[in-house]
Short mmCIF file of C-alpha atoms and ligand atoms in Angstrom, two decimals:
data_model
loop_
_atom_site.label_atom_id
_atom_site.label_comp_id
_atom_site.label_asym_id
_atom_site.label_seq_id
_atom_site.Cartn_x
_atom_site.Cartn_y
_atom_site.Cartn_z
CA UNK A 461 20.32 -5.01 -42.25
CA UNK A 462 19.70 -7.17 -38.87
CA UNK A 463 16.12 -8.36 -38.53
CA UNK A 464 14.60 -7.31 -35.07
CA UNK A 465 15.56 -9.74 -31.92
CA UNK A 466 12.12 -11.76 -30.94
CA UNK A 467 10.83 -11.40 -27.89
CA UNK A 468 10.93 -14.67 -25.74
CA UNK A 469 8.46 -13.68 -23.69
CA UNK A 470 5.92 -13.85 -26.48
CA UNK A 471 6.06 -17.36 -26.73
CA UNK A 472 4.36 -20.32 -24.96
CA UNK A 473 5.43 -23.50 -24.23
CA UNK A 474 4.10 -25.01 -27.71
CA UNK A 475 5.88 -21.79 -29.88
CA UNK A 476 9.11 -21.92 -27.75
CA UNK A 477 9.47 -25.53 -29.03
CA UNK A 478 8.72 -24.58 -32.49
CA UNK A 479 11.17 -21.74 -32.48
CA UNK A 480 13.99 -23.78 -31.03
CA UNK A 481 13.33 -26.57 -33.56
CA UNK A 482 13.46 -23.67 -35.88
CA UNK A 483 17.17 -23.07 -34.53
CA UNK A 484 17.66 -26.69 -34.97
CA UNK A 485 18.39 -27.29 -31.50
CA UNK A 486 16.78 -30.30 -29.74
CA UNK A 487 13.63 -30.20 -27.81
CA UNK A 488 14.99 -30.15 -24.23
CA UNK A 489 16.70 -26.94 -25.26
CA UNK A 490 12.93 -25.19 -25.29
CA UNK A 491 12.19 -26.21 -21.56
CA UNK A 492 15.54 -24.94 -20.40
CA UNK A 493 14.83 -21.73 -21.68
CA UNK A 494 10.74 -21.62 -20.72
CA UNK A 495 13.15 -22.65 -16.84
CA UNK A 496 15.46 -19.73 -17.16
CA UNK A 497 13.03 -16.79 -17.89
CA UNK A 498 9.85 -18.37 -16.24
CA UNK A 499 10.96 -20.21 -13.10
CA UNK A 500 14.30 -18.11 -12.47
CA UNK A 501 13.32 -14.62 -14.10
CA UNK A 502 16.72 -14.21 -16.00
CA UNK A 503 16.34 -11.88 -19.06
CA UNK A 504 20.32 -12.21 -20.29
CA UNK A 505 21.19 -14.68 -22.65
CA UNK A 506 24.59 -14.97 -21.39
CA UNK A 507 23.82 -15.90 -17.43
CA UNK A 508 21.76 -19.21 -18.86
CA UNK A 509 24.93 -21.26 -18.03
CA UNK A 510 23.60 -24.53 -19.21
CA UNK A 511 22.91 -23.72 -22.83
CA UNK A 512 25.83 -24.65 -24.92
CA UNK A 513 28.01 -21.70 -26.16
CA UNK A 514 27.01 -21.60 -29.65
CA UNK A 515 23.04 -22.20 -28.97
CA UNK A 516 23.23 -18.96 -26.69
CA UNK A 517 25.17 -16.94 -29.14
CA UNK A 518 22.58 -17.88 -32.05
CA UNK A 519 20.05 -16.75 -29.30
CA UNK A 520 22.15 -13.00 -28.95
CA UNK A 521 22.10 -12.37 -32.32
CA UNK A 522 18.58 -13.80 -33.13
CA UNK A 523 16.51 -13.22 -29.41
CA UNK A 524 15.82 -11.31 -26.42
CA UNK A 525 13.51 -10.88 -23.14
CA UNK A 526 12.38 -7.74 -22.88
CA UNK A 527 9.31 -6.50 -20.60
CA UNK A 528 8.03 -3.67 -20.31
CA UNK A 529 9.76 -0.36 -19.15
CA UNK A 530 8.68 0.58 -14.89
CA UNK A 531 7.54 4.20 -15.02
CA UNK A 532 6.03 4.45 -11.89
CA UNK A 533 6.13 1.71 -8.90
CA UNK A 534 3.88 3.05 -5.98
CA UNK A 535 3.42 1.63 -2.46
CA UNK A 536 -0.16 2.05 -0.92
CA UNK A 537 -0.18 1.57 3.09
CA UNK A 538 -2.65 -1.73 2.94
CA UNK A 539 0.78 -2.95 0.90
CA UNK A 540 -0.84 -3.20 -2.52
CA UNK A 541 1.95 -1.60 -5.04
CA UNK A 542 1.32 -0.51 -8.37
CA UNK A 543 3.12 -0.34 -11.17
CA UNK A 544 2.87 1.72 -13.99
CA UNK A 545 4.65 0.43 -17.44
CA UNK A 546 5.62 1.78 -20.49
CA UNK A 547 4.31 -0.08 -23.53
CA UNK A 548 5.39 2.85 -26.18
CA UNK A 549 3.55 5.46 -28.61
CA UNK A 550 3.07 7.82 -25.42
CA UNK A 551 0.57 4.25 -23.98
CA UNK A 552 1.21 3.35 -20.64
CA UNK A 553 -1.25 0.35 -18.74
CA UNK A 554 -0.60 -0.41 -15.26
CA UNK A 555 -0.97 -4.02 -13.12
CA UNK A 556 -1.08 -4.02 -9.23
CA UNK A 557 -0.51 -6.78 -6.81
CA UNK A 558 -2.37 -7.92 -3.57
CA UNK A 559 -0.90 -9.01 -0.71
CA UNK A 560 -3.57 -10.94 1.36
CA UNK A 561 -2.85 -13.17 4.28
CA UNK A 562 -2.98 -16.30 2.82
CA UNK A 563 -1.93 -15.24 -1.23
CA UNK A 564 -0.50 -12.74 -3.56
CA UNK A 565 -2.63 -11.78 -6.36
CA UNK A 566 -1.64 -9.75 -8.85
CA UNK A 567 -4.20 -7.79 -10.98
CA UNK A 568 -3.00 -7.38 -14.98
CA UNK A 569 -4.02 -5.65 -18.19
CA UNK A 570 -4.75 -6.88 -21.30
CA UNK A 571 -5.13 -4.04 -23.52
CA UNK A 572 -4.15 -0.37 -23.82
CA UNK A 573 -7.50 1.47 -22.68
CA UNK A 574 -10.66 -0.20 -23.75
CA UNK A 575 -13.04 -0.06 -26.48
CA UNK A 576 -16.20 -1.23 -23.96
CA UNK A 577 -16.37 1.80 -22.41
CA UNK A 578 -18.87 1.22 -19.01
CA UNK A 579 -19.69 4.30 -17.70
CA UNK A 580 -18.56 3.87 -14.21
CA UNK A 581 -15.01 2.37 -15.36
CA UNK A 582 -12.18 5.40 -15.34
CA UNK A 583 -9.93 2.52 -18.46
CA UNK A 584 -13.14 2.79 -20.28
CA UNK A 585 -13.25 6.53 -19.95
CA UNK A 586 -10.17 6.80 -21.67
CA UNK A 587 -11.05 5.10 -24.87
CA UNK A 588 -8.95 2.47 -26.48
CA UNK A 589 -5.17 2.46 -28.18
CA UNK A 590 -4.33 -1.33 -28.55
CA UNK A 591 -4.39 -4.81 -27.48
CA UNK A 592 -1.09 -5.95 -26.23
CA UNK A 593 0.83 -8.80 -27.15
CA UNK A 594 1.28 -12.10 -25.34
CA UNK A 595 4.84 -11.01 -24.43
CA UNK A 596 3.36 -7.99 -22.31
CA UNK A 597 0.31 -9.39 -20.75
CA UNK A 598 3.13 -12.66 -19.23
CA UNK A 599 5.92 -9.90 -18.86
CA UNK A 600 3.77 -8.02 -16.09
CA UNK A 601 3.59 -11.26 -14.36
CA UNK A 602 7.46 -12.02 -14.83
CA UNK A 603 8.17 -8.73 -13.66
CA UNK A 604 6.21 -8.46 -10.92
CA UNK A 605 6.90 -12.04 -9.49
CA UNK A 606 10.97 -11.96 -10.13
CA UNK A 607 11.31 -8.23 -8.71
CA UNK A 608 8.87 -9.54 -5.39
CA UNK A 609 11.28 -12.85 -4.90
CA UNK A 610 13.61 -9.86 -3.66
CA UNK A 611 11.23 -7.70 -1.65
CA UNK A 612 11.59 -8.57 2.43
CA UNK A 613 8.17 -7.32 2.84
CA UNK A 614 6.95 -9.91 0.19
CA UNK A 615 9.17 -12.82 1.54
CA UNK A 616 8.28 -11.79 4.92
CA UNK A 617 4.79 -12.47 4.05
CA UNK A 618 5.09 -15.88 2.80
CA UNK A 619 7.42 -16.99 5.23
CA UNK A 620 4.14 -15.94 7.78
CA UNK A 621 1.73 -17.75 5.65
CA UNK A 622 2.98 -19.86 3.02
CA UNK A 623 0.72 -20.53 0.10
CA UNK A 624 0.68 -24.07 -0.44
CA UNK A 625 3.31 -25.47 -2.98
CA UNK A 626 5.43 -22.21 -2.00
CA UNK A 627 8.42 -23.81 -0.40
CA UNK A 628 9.11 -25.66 -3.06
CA UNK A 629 8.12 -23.11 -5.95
CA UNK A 630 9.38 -20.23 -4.30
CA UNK A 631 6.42 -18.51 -5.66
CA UNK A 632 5.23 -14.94 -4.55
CA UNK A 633 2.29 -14.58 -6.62
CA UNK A 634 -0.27 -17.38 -6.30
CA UNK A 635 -3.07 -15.64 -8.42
CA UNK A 636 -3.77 -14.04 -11.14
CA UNK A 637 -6.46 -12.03 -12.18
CA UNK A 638 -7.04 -10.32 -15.28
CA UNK A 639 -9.09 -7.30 -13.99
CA UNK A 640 -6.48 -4.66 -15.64
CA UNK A 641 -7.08 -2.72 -17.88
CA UNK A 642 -8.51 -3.55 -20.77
CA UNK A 643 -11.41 -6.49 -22.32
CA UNK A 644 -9.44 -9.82 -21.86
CA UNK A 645 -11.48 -11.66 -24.08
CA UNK A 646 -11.28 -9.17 -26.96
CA UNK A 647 -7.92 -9.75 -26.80
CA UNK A 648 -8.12 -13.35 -27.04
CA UNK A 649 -5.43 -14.88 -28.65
CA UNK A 650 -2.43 -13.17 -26.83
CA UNK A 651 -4.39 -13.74 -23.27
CA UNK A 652 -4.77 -17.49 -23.79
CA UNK A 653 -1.29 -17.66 -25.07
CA UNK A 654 -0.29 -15.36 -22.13
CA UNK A 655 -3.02 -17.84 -19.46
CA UNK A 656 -1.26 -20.67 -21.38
CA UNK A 657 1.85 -20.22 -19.49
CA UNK A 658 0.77 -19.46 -15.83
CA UNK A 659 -0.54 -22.35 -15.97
CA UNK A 660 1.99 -24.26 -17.30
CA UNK A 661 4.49 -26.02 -14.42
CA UNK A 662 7.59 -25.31 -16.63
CA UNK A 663 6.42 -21.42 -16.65
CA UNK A 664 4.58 -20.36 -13.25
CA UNK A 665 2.42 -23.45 -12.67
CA UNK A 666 -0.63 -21.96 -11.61
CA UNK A 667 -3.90 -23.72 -10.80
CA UNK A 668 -6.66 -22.64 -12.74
CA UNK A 669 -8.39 -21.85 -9.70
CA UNK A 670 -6.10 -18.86 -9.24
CA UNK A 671 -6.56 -17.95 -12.70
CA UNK A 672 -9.18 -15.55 -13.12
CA UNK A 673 -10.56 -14.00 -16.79
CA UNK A 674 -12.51 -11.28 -15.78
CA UNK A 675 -15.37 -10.27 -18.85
CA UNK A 676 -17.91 -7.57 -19.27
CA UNK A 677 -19.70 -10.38 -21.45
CA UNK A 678 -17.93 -10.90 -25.05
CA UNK A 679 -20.44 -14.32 -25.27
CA UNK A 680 -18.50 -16.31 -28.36
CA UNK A 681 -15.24 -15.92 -26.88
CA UNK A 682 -16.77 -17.44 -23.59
CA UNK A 683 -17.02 -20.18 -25.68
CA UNK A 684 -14.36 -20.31 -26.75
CA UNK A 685 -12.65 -20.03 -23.44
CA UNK A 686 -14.47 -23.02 -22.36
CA UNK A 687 -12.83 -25.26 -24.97
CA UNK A 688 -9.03 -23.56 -25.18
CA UNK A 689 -8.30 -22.49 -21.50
CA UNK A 690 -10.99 -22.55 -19.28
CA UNK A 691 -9.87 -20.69 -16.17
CA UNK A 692 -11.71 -19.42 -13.30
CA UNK A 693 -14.50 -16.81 -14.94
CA UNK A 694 -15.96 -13.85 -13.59
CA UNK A 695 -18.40 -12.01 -15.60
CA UNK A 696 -19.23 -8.05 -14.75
CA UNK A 697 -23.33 -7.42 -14.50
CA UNK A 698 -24.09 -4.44 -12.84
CA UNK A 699 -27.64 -4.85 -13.49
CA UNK A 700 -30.35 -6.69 -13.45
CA UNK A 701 -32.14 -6.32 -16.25
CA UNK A 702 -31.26 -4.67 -20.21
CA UNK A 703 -32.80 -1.80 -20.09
CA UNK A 704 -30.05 -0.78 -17.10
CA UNK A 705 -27.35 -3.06 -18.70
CA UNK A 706 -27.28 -1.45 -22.11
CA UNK A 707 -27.12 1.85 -20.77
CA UNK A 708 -23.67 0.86 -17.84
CA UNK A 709 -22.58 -1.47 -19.91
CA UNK A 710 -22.49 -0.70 -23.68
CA UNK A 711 -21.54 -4.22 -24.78
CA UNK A 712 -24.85 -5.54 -23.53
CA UNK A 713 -26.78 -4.28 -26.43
CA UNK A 714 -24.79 -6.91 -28.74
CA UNK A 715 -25.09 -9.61 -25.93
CA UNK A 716 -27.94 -9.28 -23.81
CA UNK A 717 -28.65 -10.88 -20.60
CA UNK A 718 -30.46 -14.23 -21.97
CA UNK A 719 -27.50 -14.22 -24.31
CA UNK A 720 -24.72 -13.82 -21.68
CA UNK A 721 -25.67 -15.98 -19.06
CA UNK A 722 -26.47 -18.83 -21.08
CA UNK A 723 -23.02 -18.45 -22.26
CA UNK A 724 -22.16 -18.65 -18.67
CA UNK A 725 -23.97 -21.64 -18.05
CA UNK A 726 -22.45 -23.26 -20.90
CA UNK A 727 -19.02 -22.82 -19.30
CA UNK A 728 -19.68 -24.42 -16.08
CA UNK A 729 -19.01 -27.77 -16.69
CA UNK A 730 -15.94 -26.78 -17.96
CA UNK A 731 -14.98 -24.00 -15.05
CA UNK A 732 -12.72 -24.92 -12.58
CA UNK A 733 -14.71 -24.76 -9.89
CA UNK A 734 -18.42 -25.64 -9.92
CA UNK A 735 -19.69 -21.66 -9.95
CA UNK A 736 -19.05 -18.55 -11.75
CA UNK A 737 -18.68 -15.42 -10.32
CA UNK A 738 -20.60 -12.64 -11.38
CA UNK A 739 -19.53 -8.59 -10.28
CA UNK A 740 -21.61 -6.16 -9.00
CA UNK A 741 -20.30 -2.36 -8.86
CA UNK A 742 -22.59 -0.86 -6.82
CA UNK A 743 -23.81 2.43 -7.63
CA UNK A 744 -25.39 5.48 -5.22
CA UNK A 745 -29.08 5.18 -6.95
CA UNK A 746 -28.52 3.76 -10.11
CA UNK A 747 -28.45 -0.14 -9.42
CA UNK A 748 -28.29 -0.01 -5.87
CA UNK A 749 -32.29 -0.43 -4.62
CA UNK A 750 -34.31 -3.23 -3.21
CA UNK A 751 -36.36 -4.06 -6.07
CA UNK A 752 -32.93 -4.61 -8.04
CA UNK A 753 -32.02 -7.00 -5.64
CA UNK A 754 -34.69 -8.80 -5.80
CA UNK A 755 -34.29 -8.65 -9.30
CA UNK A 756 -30.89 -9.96 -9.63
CA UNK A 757 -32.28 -12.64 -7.03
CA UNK A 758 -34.74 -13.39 -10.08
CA UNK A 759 -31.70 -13.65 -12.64
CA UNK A 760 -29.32 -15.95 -10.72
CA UNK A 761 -31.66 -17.77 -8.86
CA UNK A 762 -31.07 -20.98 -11.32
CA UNK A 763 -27.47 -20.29 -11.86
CA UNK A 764 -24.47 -22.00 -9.70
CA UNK A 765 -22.78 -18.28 -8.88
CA UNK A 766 -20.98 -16.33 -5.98
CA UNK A 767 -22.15 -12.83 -6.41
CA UNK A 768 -18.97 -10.11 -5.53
CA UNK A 769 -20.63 -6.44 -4.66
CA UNK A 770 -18.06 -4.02 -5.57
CA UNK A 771 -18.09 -0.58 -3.86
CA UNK A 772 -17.71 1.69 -7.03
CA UNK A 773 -14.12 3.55 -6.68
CA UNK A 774 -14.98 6.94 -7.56
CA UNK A 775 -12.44 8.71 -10.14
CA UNK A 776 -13.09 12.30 -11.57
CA UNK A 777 -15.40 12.87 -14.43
CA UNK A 778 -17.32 9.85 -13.74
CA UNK A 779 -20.32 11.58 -12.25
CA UNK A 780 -21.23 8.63 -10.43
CA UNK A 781 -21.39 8.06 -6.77
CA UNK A 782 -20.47 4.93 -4.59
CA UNK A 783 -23.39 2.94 -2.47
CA UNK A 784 -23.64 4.16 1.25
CA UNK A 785 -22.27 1.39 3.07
CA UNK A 786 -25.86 0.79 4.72
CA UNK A 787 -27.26 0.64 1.52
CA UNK A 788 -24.31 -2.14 0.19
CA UNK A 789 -25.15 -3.93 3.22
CA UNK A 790 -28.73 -3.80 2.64
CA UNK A 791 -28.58 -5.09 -0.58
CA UNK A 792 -26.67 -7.69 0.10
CA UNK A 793 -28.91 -8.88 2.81
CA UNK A 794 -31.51 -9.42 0.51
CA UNK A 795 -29.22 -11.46 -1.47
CA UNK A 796 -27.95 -13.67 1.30
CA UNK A 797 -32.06 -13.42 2.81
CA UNK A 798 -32.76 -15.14 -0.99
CA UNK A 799 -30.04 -18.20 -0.45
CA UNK A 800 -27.49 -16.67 -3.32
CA UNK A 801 -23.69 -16.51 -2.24
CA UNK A 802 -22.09 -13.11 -1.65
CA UNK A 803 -19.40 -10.91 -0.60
CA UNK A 804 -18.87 -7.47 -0.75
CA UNK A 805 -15.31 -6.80 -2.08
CA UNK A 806 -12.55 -5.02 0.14
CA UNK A 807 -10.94 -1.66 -1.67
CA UNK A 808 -7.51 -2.40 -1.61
CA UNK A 809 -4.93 0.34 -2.56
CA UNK A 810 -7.45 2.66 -2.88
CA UNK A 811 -4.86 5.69 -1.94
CA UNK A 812 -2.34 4.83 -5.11
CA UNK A 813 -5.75 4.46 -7.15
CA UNK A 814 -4.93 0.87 -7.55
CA UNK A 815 -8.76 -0.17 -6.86
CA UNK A 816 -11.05 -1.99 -9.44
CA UNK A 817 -12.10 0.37 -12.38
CA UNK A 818 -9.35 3.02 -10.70
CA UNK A 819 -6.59 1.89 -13.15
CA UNK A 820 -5.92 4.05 -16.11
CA UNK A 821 -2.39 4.27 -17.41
CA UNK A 822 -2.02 6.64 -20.42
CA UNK A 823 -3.86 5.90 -23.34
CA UNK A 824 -3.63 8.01 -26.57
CA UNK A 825 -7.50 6.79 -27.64
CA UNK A 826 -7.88 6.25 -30.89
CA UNK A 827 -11.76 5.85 -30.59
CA UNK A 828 -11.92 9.69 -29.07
CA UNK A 829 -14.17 8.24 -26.55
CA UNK A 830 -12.52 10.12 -24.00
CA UNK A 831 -13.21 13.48 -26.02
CA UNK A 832 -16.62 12.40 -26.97
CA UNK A 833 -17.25 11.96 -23.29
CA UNK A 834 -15.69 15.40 -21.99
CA UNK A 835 -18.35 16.78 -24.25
CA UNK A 836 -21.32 15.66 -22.77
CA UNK A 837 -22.88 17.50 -20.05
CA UNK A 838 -22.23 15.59 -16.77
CA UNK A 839 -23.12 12.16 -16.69
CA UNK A 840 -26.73 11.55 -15.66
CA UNK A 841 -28.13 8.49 -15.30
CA UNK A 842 -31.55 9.65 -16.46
CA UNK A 843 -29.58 11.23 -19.48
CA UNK A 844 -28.02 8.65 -21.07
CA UNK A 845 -28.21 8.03 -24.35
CA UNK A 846 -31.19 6.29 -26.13
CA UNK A 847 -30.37 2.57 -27.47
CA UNK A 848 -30.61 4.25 -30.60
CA UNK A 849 -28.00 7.10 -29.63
CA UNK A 850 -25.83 4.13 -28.56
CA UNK A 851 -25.99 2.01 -30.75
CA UNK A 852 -24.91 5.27 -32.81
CA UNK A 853 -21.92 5.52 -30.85
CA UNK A 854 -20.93 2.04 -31.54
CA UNK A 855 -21.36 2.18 -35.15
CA UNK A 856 -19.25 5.61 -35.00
CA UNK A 857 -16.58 4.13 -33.07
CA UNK A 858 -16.21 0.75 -35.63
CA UNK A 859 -16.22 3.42 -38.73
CA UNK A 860 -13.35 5.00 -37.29
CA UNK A 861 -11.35 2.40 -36.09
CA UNK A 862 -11.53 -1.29 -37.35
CA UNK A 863 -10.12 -2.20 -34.44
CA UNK A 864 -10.14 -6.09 -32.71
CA UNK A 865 -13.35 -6.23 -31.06
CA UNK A 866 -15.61 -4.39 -33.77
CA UNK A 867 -14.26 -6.72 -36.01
CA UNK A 868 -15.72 -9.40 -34.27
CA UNK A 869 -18.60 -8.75 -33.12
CA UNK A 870 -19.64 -7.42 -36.04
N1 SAH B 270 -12.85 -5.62 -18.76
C1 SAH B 270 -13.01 -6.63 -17.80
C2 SAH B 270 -11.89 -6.69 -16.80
C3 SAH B 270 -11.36 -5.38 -16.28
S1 SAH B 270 -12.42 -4.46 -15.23
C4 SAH B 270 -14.36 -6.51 -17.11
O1 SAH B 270 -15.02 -5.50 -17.30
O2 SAH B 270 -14.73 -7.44 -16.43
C5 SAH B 270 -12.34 -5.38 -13.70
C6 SAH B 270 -13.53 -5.19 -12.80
O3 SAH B 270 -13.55 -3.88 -12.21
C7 SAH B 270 -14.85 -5.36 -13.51
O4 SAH B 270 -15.77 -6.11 -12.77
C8 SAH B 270 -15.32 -3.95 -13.62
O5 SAH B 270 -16.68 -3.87 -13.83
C9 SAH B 270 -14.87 -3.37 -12.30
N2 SAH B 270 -14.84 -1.92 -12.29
C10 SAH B 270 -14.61 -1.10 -13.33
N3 SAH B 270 -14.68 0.19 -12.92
C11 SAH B 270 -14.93 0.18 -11.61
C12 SAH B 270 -15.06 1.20 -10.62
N4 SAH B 270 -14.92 2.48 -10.92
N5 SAH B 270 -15.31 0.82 -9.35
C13 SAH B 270 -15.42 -0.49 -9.02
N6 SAH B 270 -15.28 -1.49 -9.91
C14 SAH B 270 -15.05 -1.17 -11.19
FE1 SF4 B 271 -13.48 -2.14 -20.29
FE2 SF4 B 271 -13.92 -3.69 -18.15
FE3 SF4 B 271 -13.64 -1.03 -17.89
FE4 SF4 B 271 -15.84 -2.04 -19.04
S1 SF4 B 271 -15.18 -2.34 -16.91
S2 SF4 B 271 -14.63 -0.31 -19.80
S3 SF4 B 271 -15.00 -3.80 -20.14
S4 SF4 B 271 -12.09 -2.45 -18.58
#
């Protein structure tokens, strides 16, 4: 019997040298291949012309680079396009890029659903299949970048405003941002192996700056993050204080707010840039009022952070409601009024459902959040769960799945 091909794509710069020294083939061989499937997006063996004959049929028999199946590939009319991919079991995650004047950012999943389950977050609503591998979180990115090298609207773009380093990368995307689907850092070893190699110049070559690890607040694998790959961090609040936290954002109750952000000042010195970001969905009368301003004023004051207000994208079943635009506007007045940095995020691609917290593939949950959730009343704020219910929930949801995260926060 044949053993399965490996998947090139799973492997970063340090395990493509280890598997070609596995081959017995010298070093140098390693970087040609990270060059042909990174830099020039060639998935067959036989087109990588300068590999000798018999190194590339050991590779046929032994190797392959395979991304994920397109099932869907959707143009919104801001230009944002979303793609919907096939990662098997009836599991589908999506990843959507960004066309802005002066980049290309492309937005990409880590896991299959998610385990966190906010309550404003349509992924979370779904409940949580599985993490995926290193192979899948990079092959969205070598997808996506290869298939945009060919797209005039794309080249069109940077020909108008090149990114800088463009003309001689011939890059499309020039950020990254894991804001997928999914909890990056419960996925951690296949994201830093996957982070690994858009930053690395024989891959995509990256700046950290454009590399962005977006968290709802998993605090030891911030630390982590600090010492193995620290990238550009953005940690999702929505609230001010616990009590509100623990109730939008389950996680909280295992790492609350004096937990989280000294986690986040710990990783400053080692961030990119000399501030964090923190992300603020903003929510029609649930975190959305004056005094919570004030008191997120209160929280950040002695933190170096940008604060992003996101208008909450609305998706069925969520029971929520998005911010008026006044009232957006006058909560971030209060925050600007206080000296903090802000913006208040554009929706981009909001008519393909491409927009923050909007994503939501297929996911066969196998933490029945999803069916937990469809039988609850409607989701009221003032009827959430107790702590004690939650907490509940959690406990439930490790019992029935010892899946990734439970494991380790537990
Ligand atoms: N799990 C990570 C990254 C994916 S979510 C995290 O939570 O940070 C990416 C961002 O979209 C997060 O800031 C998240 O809070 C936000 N988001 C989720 N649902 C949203 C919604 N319905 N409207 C607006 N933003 C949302
Ligand atoms: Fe998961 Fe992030 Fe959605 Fe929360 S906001 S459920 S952590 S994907």
């Amino acid at each position: 019997m044949t053993s399965p091909r490996v998947n090139l794509l799973d492997f970063d710069a340090d395990q493509m040298a280890a598997y070609v020294a596995g081959l017995n083939e010298k070093p140098f061989r390693a970087k040609q291949l990270m060059q042909w499937i990174h830099q020039r997006g060639v998935a067959d063996i036989n087109d990588m012309s300068d590999l000798a004959k018999s190194f590339r049929a050991t590779l046929l028999d032994k190797a392959e680079v395979l991304s994920l199946p397109v099932m869907k590939d959707e143009h919104a009319t801001d230009g944002t396009r979303k793609w919907l991919l096939d990662v098997g079991a009836g599991n589908a995650v999506e990843s959507v890029f960004i066309p802005e004047d002066d980049r290309g950012t492309l937005c990409i999943s880590s896991q299959a659903g998610c385990a966190v389950n906010c309550r404003f977050c349509s992924t979370g609503r779904q409940g949580f299949s599985r993490n995926l591998t290193s192979g899948e979180i990079i092959g969205q990115l070598w997808f996506a970048e290869h298939l945009l090298r060919s797209d005039p609207e794309a080249i069109r773009r940077i020909e108008k405003y090149p990114t800088p380093g463009w003309e001689h990368t011939g890059r499309v995307i020039s950020n990254v941002v894991m804001m997928g689907m999914g909890e990056p850092l419960l996925n951690y070893d296949n994201v830093v192996s996957a982070l690994r190699l858009m930053l690395d110049d024989r891959a995509y070559g990256l700046s950290r700056r454009r590399v962005t690890v977006s968290t709802s607040g998993v605090v030891p694998m911030i630390d982590r993050l600090a010492q193995d790959c620290p990238v550009a961090l953005a940690v999702s609040l929505h609230a001010p204080n616990d009590a509100l936290r623990d109730q939008l954002v389950p996680l909280n109750q295992k790492y609350p707010l004096h937990e989280l952000l000294a986690a986040c000042e710990r990783y400053l010195p080692f961030a990119p840039r000399d501030f964090l970001t923190f992300e603020y969905c903003m929510l029609d009368g649930v975190n959305d009022s004056d005094i919570q301003a004030k008191e997120l004023v209160r929280l950040l004051r002695n933190i170096k952070c940008k604060i992003n207000l996101i208008p909450f994208n609305p998706f069925p079943e969520s029971g929520l409601k998005r911010s008026s635009d006044q009232r957006i506007h006058a909560f971030f007045g209060i925050l600007l009024d206080a000296g903090m940095v802000a913006t208040v995020r554009k929706t981009r691609g909001d008519d393909i459902a491409a927009a923050c917290g909007q994503l939501a593939g297929d996911v066969v949950d196998r933490t029945k959040v999803r069916e937990r959730a469809l039988h609850k009343a409607e989701i009221e704020l003032t009827e959430l769960e107790s702590d004690e219910d939650t907490d509940e929930e959690l406990n439930a949801r490790s019992n029935e799945q010892p899946i990734e995260w439970l494991k380790k926060l537990n």
